[in-house]
């Protein structure tokens, strides 16, 4: 099997546990873009047991919370497609009104040149994800 999400380069991983990992996507037009990737090669949310589904969604929400706190975007987009790579993952994308594609999807037609916003440092993002997962933050 040739799956790009099964064999990720270690430098992309920002946070991980035994079930999933958060990676930064190299996208200059959309800094802060992360993917939450389920560690096992499964295609759909319903392939997971209920507790695993909840765990994955908790990590997606913690990643969203961390990005909101660090980057203060105008909006966060969440998406789970897997059409091209049928390995369960969620896109967590900070969006800004002046980004290249807003208000369209980042996969749509560019709307303007766009302003480059700063991304999050990996260590700060990992700490913010951990903080969002702590029992005190729920």
Coordinates of C-alpha atoms in Angstrom, one line a residue, residues 6 9 11 16 28 36 45 51 59-61 64 67-68 71 75-76 78 87 100-101 104 113 117 123 128 130 132 134:
X6 CA 0.9 6.1 6.7
X9 CA 8.2 12.5 7.7
X11 CA 9.4 16.8 11.0
X16 CA 0.9 12.6 18.7
X28 CA 2.4 29.1 2.3
X36 CA -5.3 15.3 12.3
X45 CA -15.2 7.6 10.8
X51 CA -14.5 5.7 21.9
X59 CA -8.0 16.0 19.0
X60 CA -9.6 17.8 16.1
X61 CA -11.3 20.2 18.6
X64 CA -9.0 24.0 16.4
X67 CA -5.0 27.4 16.4
X68 CA -7.7 29.9 17.4
X71 CA -3.4 32.7 15.5
X75 CA -12.7 31.4 10.9
X76 CA -11.6 27.8 11.2
X78 CA -12.9 21.6 9.3
X87 CA -6.9 7.3 5.1
X100 CA -6.1 34.0 -1.1
X101 CA -9.3 32.0 -1.3
X104 CA -14.2 30.0 -1.0
X113 CA -3.4 37.7 -4.2
X117 CA -0.3 35.5 7.9
X123 CA 6.3 23.8 20.1
X128 CA -1.7 24.6 23.1
X130 CA -2.0 19.7 25.2
X132 CA -6.9 22.2 25.2
X134 CA -6.4 18.9 29.7

